Amino acid sequence: MSRVFKPVQIPNQKALNEVQAQVKEAEAGGQKDNFNNPFDTVVTPQTVSMNLLKEGFVQSYIDFYYLVSDTLPVIIEPSAKYLEELENNKRAKKKISDTPDKLLELKKALTIAEENSRYPDKGQAIINYSQLAEKFLEEEQFQAAAYFYKKCMRLAKESSNHTWESKATMGLGRCYYRLDRLDKAIQSNEFALLKAKENDLFGLAREVSRSLVDIYKQMANSFLKSKDKDAETSALIYLDKCLDAAVTAADSKGEGEICHKIGNLYLERGDYEKALKYQLRDLELAKKADEKTKTSEIEANASLAKTYMKLGKISEAQHYLEQYWLLSKDNKRLNYQADAARQLAKMYQQQGDVKKSLEYYQHYFECARSEKDNKNRKLIDKARVIVGIAKADLNMDEHIKKTSNTFTNIKPLLEWKSKTGEKK
């Protein structure tokens, strides 16, 4: 049975009056000193709450009450998957620490934030509440973090602080993300990005976009794993969004990776012209990248070769296959070398250039045999057989030429062999 999250009401005035009455009663009973400095004796949630009211921090009392009694209003409804994992103890529900030092630390943070919220400039109060939100997010207290991010959003909006309205909304998006609500995480971050762009906050726009790149990728991958017939189309929509976010984030590496993925998806769908559009962009970005292994450039050439082969443009396919081979060879990427050599050998074989085909089949065998990190016995055996066949093909015409004019010489031998076979 899934756990049900129910929002609670803010403590009403009657409840507040009751607590204030307890404070007055304690003071009248000679415990005034304890309530002026109640932590000289004992620190409990009750004594901290009473002290907050006595000092006039009503909002801090409300916040403290929610936190220590585990009755925070539900800001975010977790995903069904998250709740199931919580129910099955695959996730631990974190609680607010009620040790004396933690209670005093929380009281101090809340009162400082409330005091600063009383000034016309809400900037410092927003910072204080955002620090509380960050703290709870780090401690995986996601509802508490969301609660304080919401406070930041409200104060920022009231004071027209566009920077913090965007930052706090992005923070709320992080809470949605951690509670497995990718859809809501996207909405929050897209709103934060819109606000940042509207107010020319370019650095913040890049920061939000970096978050969106990761979330869009996850959303696209979730659709690609689905068996729904329209899932791939939905995945492409999110990958296009991801591509735009990568551009805004000035993430050229991410931009190239996304182009590569989109290009390959269109290749699989048979939309070769669209595939080329993204694959050529991928290659351009890969060439500019400072990547020691050249993996992106190698894979970009390989993908382009496949697409041109599908289009029947053999000369273009051959060009990119040769680039694939040369880059793999120069960077000692044996697995890629083997694949490039095999494809080139097959291409030359189809063109009737048996000698060139054999040359690449031999490269294919050597690469397969030399690979140490991922040596595959079947691959080596297959390469050896193919090389043997290619050698036979290369020598077959010469063998036929040599024997075609000597049939009269071997005819008696064949007849004799035939007769001896009959006797047996």
CSV table of N, CA, C and O in Angstrom, one decimal, residues 161 207 320 336:
chain,number,residue,atom,x,y,z
A,161,ASN,N,12.6,40.7,-7.7
A,161,ASN,CA,13.9,40.2,-7.8
A,161,ASN,C,14.0,39.1,-8.8
A,161,ASN,O,13.8,37.9,-8.4
A,207,GLU,N,23.3,28.4,-16.8
A,207,GLU,CA,23.2,27.5,-15.6
A,207,GLU,C,21.9,26.7,-15.7
A,207,GLU,O,22.0,25.4,-15.5
A,320,TYR,N,34.1,8.8,-46.1
A,320,TYR,CA,34.0,8.9,-44.6
A,320,TYR,C,34.4,7.6,-44.0
A,320,TYR,O,35.0,7.6,-42.8
A,336,TYR,N,37.6,0.2,-33.3
A,336,TYR,CA,37.2,1.0,-34.4
A,336,TYR,C,37.9,0.7,-35.7
A,336,TYR,O,37.3,0.6,-36.8
